[in-house]
mmCIF file of C-alpha atoms in Angstrom:
data_model
loop_
_atom_site.group_PDB
_atom_site.id
_atom_site.type_symbol
_atom_site.label_atom_id
_atom_site.label_comp_id
_atom_site.label_asym_id
_atom_site.label_seq_id
_atom_site.Cartn_x
_atom_site.Cartn_y
_atom_site.Cartn_z
ATOM 1 C CA UNK A 295 0.427 -126.871 44.210
ATOM 2 C CA UNK A 296 3.008 -129.427 44.172
ATOM 3 C CA UNK A 297 5.304 -129.646 40.992
ATOM 4 C CA UNK A 298 4.852 -133.253 40.905
ATOM 5 C CA UNK A 299 3.886 -134.206 37.358
ATOM 6 C CA UNK A 300 0.338 -135.956 36.687
ATOM 7 C CA UNK A 301 0.671 -139.059 34.782
ATOM 8 C CA UNK A 302 -2.374 -141.211 35.025
ATOM 9 C CA UNK A 303 -2.008 -144.846 34.130
ATOM 10 C CA UNK A 304 -4.655 -144.548 31.724
ATOM 11 C CA UNK A 305 -2.920 -142.106 29.432
ATOM 12 C CA UNK A 306 0.920 -142.782 30.296
ATOM 13 C CA UNK A 307 1.018 -146.585 31.258
ATOM 14 C CA UNK A 308 3.614 -147.597 33.245
ATOM 15 C CA UNK A 309 6.832 -145.867 34.271
ATOM 16 C CA UNK A 310 9.217 -147.743 32.057
ATOM 17 C CA UNK A 311 6.760 -147.337 28.962
ATOM 18 C CA UNK A 312 7.919 -144.939 25.993
ATOM 19 C CA UNK A 313 4.919 -142.996 26.426
ATOM 20 C CA UNK A 314 5.501 -142.321 30.205
ATOM 21 C CA UNK A 315 9.094 -141.153 29.243
ATOM 22 C CA UNK A 316 8.278 -138.912 26.076
ATOM 23 C CA UNK A 317 4.457 -137.591 26.151
ATOM 24 C CA UNK A 318 4.129 -133.903 28.117
ATOM 25 C CA UNK A 319 1.798 -131.297 28.190
ATOM 26 C CA UNK A 320 0.370 -128.524 30.163
ATOM 27 C CA UNK A 321 -3.400 -127.741 31.099
ATOM 28 C CA UNK A 322 -4.966 -124.880 32.654
ATOM 29 C CA UNK A 323 -7.890 -125.744 34.795
ATOM 30 C CA UNK A 324 -10.606 -123.220 35.963
ATOM 31 C CA UNK A 325 -13.134 -123.823 38.536
ATOM 32 C CA UNK A 326 -11.659 -126.879 40.107
ATOM 33 C CA UNK A 327 -10.768 -127.069 43.839
ATOM 34 C CA UNK A 328 -7.345 -128.419 44.907
ATOM 35 C CA UNK A 329 -6.796 -130.984 47.663
ATOM 36 C CA UNK A 330 -6.122 -129.855 51.266
ATOM 37 C CA UNK A 331 -2.388 -131.169 50.771
ATOM 38 C CA UNK A 332 -2.297 -128.829 47.793
ATOM 39 C CA UNK A 333 -0.964 -131.840 45.574
ATOM 40 C CA UNK A 334 -3.853 -132.601 43.406
ATOM 41 C CA UNK A 335 -7.224 -131.701 42.082
ATOM 42 C CA UNK A 336 -10.629 -132.469 43.771
ATOM 43 C CA UNK A 337 -11.897 -134.153 40.722
ATOM 44 C CA UNK A 338 -15.285 -135.335 42.162
ATOM 45 C CA UNK A 339 -16.865 -137.585 39.369
ATOM 46 C CA UNK A 340 -15.165 -135.813 36.534
ATOM 47 C CA UNK A 341 -11.928 -137.596 36.262
ATOM 48 C CA UNK A 342 -12.792 -140.712 34.408
ATOM 49 C CA UNK A 343 -14.824 -138.766 32.148
ATOM 50 C CA UNK A 344 -11.752 -136.309 31.501
ATOM 51 C CA UNK A 345 -9.335 -139.213 30.927
ATOM 52 C CA UNK A 346 -11.472 -140.985 28.623
ATOM 53 C CA UNK A 347 -11.934 -137.576 26.285
ATOM 54 C CA UNK A 348 -8.188 -136.845 26.686
ATOM 55 C CA UNK A 349 -7.173 -140.335 25.676
ATOM 56 C CA UNK A 350 -9.788 -139.978 22.517
ATOM 57 C CA UNK A 351 -8.317 -136.517 21.801
ATOM 58 C CA UNK A 352 -4.489 -137.894 22.083
ATOM 59 C CA UNK A 353 -5.292 -140.715 19.437
ATOM 60 C CA UNK A 354 -7.619 -138.688 17.012
ATOM 61 C CA UNK A 355 -6.455 -138.572 13.580
ATOM 62 C CA UNK A 356 -3.123 -138.887 11.614
ATOM 63 C CA UNK A 357 -1.337 -137.292 14.435
ATOM 64 C CA UNK A 358 -2.095 -139.862 17.094
ATOM 65 C CA UNK A 359 0.410 -138.632 19.530
ATOM 66 C CA UNK A 360 -0.012 -141.792 21.990
ATOM 67 C CA UNK A 361 1.083 -143.949 18.948
ATOM 68 C CA UNK A 362 3.955 -141.610 18.074
ATOM 69 C CA UNK A 363 5.082 -141.577 21.532
ATOM 70 C CA UNK A 364 5.377 -145.417 22.132
ATOM 71 C CA UNK A 365 6.332 -146.416 18.522
ATOM 72 C CA UNK A 366 9.016 -143.587 17.573
ATOM 73 C CA UNK A 367 12.634 -144.910 17.462
ATOM 74 C CA UNK A 368 15.047 -141.977 16.894
ATOM 75 C CA UNK A 369 17.963 -143.915 15.233
ATOM 76 C CA UNK A 370 19.215 -147.234 13.707
ATOM 77 C CA UNK A 371 21.192 -149.946 15.416
ATOM 78 C CA UNK A 372 24.750 -148.595 16.462
ATOM 79 C CA UNK A 373 27.464 -149.480 13.795
ATOM 80 C CA UNK A 374 28.975 -152.257 16.175
ATOM 81 C CA UNK A 375 25.479 -153.630 16.999
ATOM 82 C CA UNK A 376 24.860 -153.962 13.281
ATOM 83 C CA UNK A 377 27.872 -155.831 12.328
ATOM 84 C CA UNK A 378 26.984 -158.331 15.436
ATOM 85 C CA UNK A 379 23.311 -158.622 14.042
ATOM 86 C CA UNK A 380 24.458 -159.162 10.198
ATOM 87 C CA UNK A 381 27.101 -161.821 11.485
ATOM 88 C CA UNK A 382 24.437 -163.645 13.442
ATOM 89 C CA UNK A 383 22.117 -163.353 10.354
ATOM 90 C CA UNK A 384 24.724 -165.159 8.322
ATOM 91 C CA UNK A 385 25.186 -167.964 10.931
ATOM 92 C CA UNK A 386 21.567 -168.608 11.240
ATOM 93 C CA UNK A 387 21.370 -168.965 7.651
ATOM 94 C CA UNK A 388 23.895 -171.496 7.556
ATOM 95 C CA UNK A 389 22.053 -173.303 10.524
ATOM 96 C CA UNK A 390 18.723 -173.414 8.450
ATOM 97 C CA UNK A 391 20.755 -174.689 5.377
ATOM 98 C CA UNK A 392 22.125 -177.613 7.176
ATOM 99 C CA UNK A 393 19.629 -178.527 9.764
ATOM 100 C CA UNK A 394 16.000 -177.262 8.256
ATOM 101 C CA UNK A 395 15.283 -180.523 6.434
ATOM 102 C CA UNK A 396 15.636 -182.544 9.702
ATOM 103 C CA UNK A 397 13.091 -180.201 11.423
ATOM 104 C CA UNK A 398 10.831 -180.284 8.758
ATOM 105 C CA UNK A 399 10.928 -184.157 8.805
ATOM 106 C CA UNK A 400 10.000 -184.169 12.698
ATOM 107 C CA UNK A 401 6.890 -181.987 11.762
ATOM 108 C CA UNK A 402 5.651 -185.100 9.660
ATOM 109 C CA UNK A 403 4.890 -186.882 12.832
ATOM 110 C CA UNK A 404 2.810 -184.112 14.483
ATOM 111 C CA UNK A 405 -1.130 -184.433 13.977
ATOM 112 C CA UNK A 406 -2.656 -182.751 11.064
ATOM 113 C CA UNK A 407 -6.223 -182.063 12.304
ATOM 114 C CA UNK A 408 -5.809 -178.610 13.939
ATOM 115 C CA UNK A 409 -7.986 -177.806 16.957
ATOM 116 C CA UNK A 410 -8.747 -174.680 19.133
ATOM 117 C CA UNK A 411 -6.379 -173.720 21.816
ATOM 118 C CA UNK A 412 -7.769 -175.354 25.054
ATOM 119 C CA UNK A 413 -9.399 -172.977 27.741
ATOM 120 C CA UNK A 414 -6.861 -174.040 30.489
ATOM 121 C CA UNK A 415 -3.381 -175.499 30.497
ATOM 122 C CA UNK A 416 -3.430 -178.843 32.040
ATOM 123 C CA UNK A 417 -0.384 -180.016 34.319
ATOM 124 C CA UNK A 418 0.505 -181.848 37.360
ATOM 125 C CA UNK A 419 3.524 -179.843 38.040
ATOM 126 C CA UNK A 420 4.435 -178.085 41.530
ATOM 127 C CA UNK A 421 7.345 -176.179 40.169
ATOM 128 C CA UNK A 422 5.476 -173.285 39.187
ATOM 129 C CA UNK A 423 5.677 -169.743 39.976
ATOM 130 C CA UNK A 424 2.723 -167.599 38.530
ATOM 131 C CA UNK A 425 1.439 -164.067 38.497
ATOM 132 C CA UNK A 426 -2.143 -162.927 37.629
ATOM 133 C CA UNK A 427 -2.934 -159.612 36.201
ATOM 134 C CA UNK A 428 -6.199 -157.730 35.185
ATOM 135 C CA UNK A 429 -5.745 -155.624 32.003
ATOM 136 C CA UNK A 430 -8.542 -153.137 30.736
ATOM 137 C CA UNK A 431 -8.301 -152.535 26.960
ATOM 138 C CA UNK A 432 -10.618 -150.753 24.423
ATOM 139 C CA UNK A 433 -11.592 -154.250 23.343
ATOM 140 C CA UNK A 434 -12.643 -155.732 26.869
ATOM 141 C CA UNK A 435 -11.096 -156.923 30.001
ATOM 142 C CA UNK A 436 -8.332 -159.505 29.835
ATOM 143 C CA UNK A 437 -7.518 -161.734 32.796
ATOM 144 C CA UNK A 438 -3.882 -162.944 32.281
ATOM 145 C CA UNK A 439 -1.716 -165.274 34.045
ATOM 146 C CA UNK A 440 2.125 -165.729 33.452
ATOM 147 C CA UNK A 441 3.499 -169.050 34.747
ATOM 148 C CA UNK A 442 7.279 -169.863 34.989
ATOM 149 C CA UNK A 443 7.743 -173.927 34.918
ATOM 150 C CA UNK A 444 10.881 -175.054 36.675
ATOM 151 C CA UNK A 445 10.565 -178.736 36.258
ATOM 152 C CA UNK A 446 10.644 -181.167 33.356
ATOM 153 C CA UNK A 447 6.764 -182.044 33.623
ATOM 154 C CA UNK A 448 6.325 -181.168 29.890
ATOM 155 C CA UNK A 449 8.384 -181.330 26.819
ATOM 156 C CA UNK A 450 6.744 -178.069 25.517
ATOM 157 C CA UNK A 451 8.774 -174.732 25.867
ATOM 158 C CA UNK A 452 5.656 -172.737 25.609
ATOM 159 C CA UNK A 453 2.015 -173.729 26.532
ATOM 160 C CA UNK A 454 -1.006 -171.376 26.130
ATOM 161 C CA UNK A 455 -4.671 -171.511 27.474
ATOM 162 C CA UNK A 456 -7.073 -168.879 25.651
ATOM 163 C CA UNK A 457 -10.491 -168.954 27.237
ATOM 164 C CA UNK A 458 -12.272 -166.312 25.335
ATOM 165 C CA UNK A 459 -15.708 -166.063 27.292
ATOM 166 C CA UNK A 460 -14.466 -166.259 30.821
ATOM 167 C CA UNK A 461 -16.625 -164.668 33.569
ATOM 168 C CA UNK A 462 -14.605 -162.623 35.958
ATOM 169 C CA UNK A 463 -15.054 -162.907 39.516
ATOM 170 C CA UNK A 464 -16.590 -161.085 41.422
ATOM 171 C CA UNK A 465 -17.616 -158.812 38.597
ATOM 172 C CA UNK A 466 -19.555 -160.932 36.441
ATOM 173 C CA UNK A 467 -18.092 -159.329 33.507
ATOM 174 C CA UNK A 468 -17.264 -161.422 30.509
ATOM 175 C CA UNK A 469 -13.448 -161.192 29.743
ATOM 176 C CA UNK A 470 -10.734 -163.042 27.606
ATOM 177 C CA UNK A 471 -8.559 -165.296 29.686
ATOM 178 C CA UNK A 472 -5.108 -166.023 28.827
ATOM 179 C CA UNK A 473 -2.626 -168.467 30.564
ATOM 180 C CA UNK A 474 0.870 -168.662 29.260
ATOM 181 C CA UNK A 475 3.428 -171.050 30.659
ATOM 182 C CA UNK A 476 6.973 -171.076 29.723
ATOM 183 C CA UNK A 477 9.424 -174.031 30.674
ATOM 184 C CA UNK A 478 12.661 -172.723 32.208
ATOM 185 C CA UNK A 479 13.884 -176.429 32.458
ATOM 186 C CA UNK A 480 13.555 -176.908 28.570
ATOM 187 C CA UNK A 481 16.888 -177.183 26.787
ATOM 188 C CA UNK A 482 16.081 -174.117 24.556
ATOM 189 C CA UNK A 483 15.664 -171.903 27.895
ATOM 190 C CA UNK A 484 18.719 -173.536 29.567
ATOM 191 C CA UNK A 485 20.879 -172.718 26.411
ATOM 192 C CA UNK A 486 19.747 -168.961 25.996
ATOM 193 C CA UNK A 487 18.755 -167.762 29.424
ATOM 194 C CA UNK A 488 22.453 -166.725 29.913
ATOM 195 C CA UNK A 489 25.208 -166.971 32.497
ATOM 196 C CA UNK A 490 23.175 -164.986 34.945
ATOM 197 C CA UNK A 491 19.880 -165.678 33.825
ATOM 198 C CA UNK A 492 20.207 -162.037 32.241
ATOM 199 C CA UNK A 493 17.954 -162.961 29.164
ATOM 200 C CA UNK A 494 14.942 -164.103 31.326
ATOM 201 C CA UNK A 495 12.736 -161.247 30.458
ATOM 202 C CA UNK A 496 13.621 -161.707 26.849
ATOM 203 C CA UNK A 497 12.336 -165.425 26.927
ATOM 204 C CA UNK A 498 9.035 -164.300 28.861
ATOM 205 C CA UNK A 499 8.332 -161.479 26.333
ATOM 206 C CA UNK A 500 8.752 -163.881 23.508
ATOM 207 C CA UNK A 501 6.597 -166.494 24.797
ATOM 208 C CA UNK A 502 4.029 -163.821 25.686
ATOM 209 C CA UNK A 503 3.948 -162.357 22.317
ATOM 210 C CA UNK A 504 3.170 -165.695 20.783
ATOM 211 C CA UNK A 505 0.562 -166.307 23.403
ATOM 212 C CA UNK A 506 -1.144 -163.384 22.303
ATOM 213 C CA UNK A 507 -1.221 -163.648 19.023
ATOM 214 C CA UNK A 508 -2.636 -167.300 19.801
ATOM 215 C CA UNK A 509 -5.242 -165.846 21.844
ATOM 216 C CA UNK A 510 -6.461 -163.073 19.395
ATOM 217 C CA UNK A 511 -6.605 -165.879 16.791
ATOM 218 C CA UNK A 512 -9.020 -167.884 18.637
ATOM 219 C CA UNK A 513 -11.122 -164.853 19.420
ATOM 220 C CA UNK A 514 -11.373 -164.599 15.487
ATOM 221 C CA UNK A 515 -12.381 -168.212 15.104
ATOM 222 C CA UNK A 516 -8.766 -169.655 14.042
ATOM 223 C CA UNK A 517 -8.047 -173.208 15.126
ATOM 224 C CA UNK A 518 -4.196 -172.348 16.078
ATOM 225 C CA UNK A 519 -2.761 -175.370 18.268
ATOM 226 C CA UNK A 520 -0.930 -176.942 15.550
ATOM 227 C CA UNK A 521 0.927 -173.526 15.469
ATOM 228 C CA UNK A 522 2.236 -173.736 18.942
ATOM 229 C CA UNK A 523 2.741 -177.761 18.291
ATOM 230 C CA UNK A 524 5.123 -176.660 15.322
ATOM 231 C CA UNK A 525 6.837 -174.041 17.577
ATOM 232 C CA UNK A 526 7.610 -176.667 20.284
ATOM 233 C CA UNK A 527 8.715 -179.123 17.548
ATOM 234 C CA UNK A 528 11.000 -176.488 16.626
ATOM 235 C CA UNK A 529 12.224 -175.688 19.617
ATOM 236 C CA UNK A 530 13.186 -179.406 20.356
ATOM 237 C CA UNK A 531 14.984 -179.640 16.936
ATOM 238 C CA UNK A 532 18.316 -178.374 15.372
ATOM 239 C CA UNK A 533 17.628 -174.434 15.355
ATOM 240 C CA UNK A 534 20.900 -173.704 17.409
ATOM 241 C CA UNK A 535 23.866 -171.373 16.812
ATOM 242 C CA UNK A 536 26.123 -171.963 19.607
ATOM 243 C CA UNK A 537 27.838 -168.712 19.596
ATOM 244 C CA UNK A 538 25.049 -166.215 18.936
ATOM 245 C CA UNK A 539 24.461 -165.432 22.815
ATOM 246 C CA UNK A 540 28.369 -164.884 23.150
ATOM 247 C CA UNK A 541 28.862 -161.797 20.700
ATOM 248 C CA UNK A 542 30.063 -158.805 22.089
ATOM 249 C CA UNK A 543 31.432 -160.427 25.046
ATOM 250 C CA UNK A 544 34.795 -161.651 23.428
#
């Protein structure tokens, strides 16, 4: 048998996940034939059932090894990082103190009648790069589309579409559809993307996190469009600390 480790996606996730890097164990299998290349088992129809039961056992009880592997953090920020963070908090507090009234006043022009987030994002822009993924969760299937907008077709930094009863083709299975569009032509993105676009992933992760929360809210019956409207208004406002992204480089 090969010494290559067996790390199924259903248990370990992607290779860059904490679970993939931290979780390990050994099994003794009896009664299974090996493949002709000697690098795997002949599971027949048992692998899916085995993985489902293994995941169930790993998550069982207070021990929950999968949660531990994904969530454990071995140490607090380093001393030099902590000083940078503390200084950033001080600067942001000063910005809030000086500019917060202007931002709140800008909110007064927004509609107060809340609405559900639309099923789909509407736009005529052609300057978009998109990527679609299909994700299976314990709560059902998610069809996710991530869009990066490169022109100024919209004044919003973040747009979200949430179709909570989408029919997935070709299976016909009901799924949750999520569209998330982040404008990289927006002043907020241009300011904080970094000299070499090194903060692109951070902007994408932040936008996706907000989008997931909004979609989960719609699934629960929440009318959350005003939250996105307020977020985009704040992005156009005065929440800026000019030197936050420059710390640690001087």
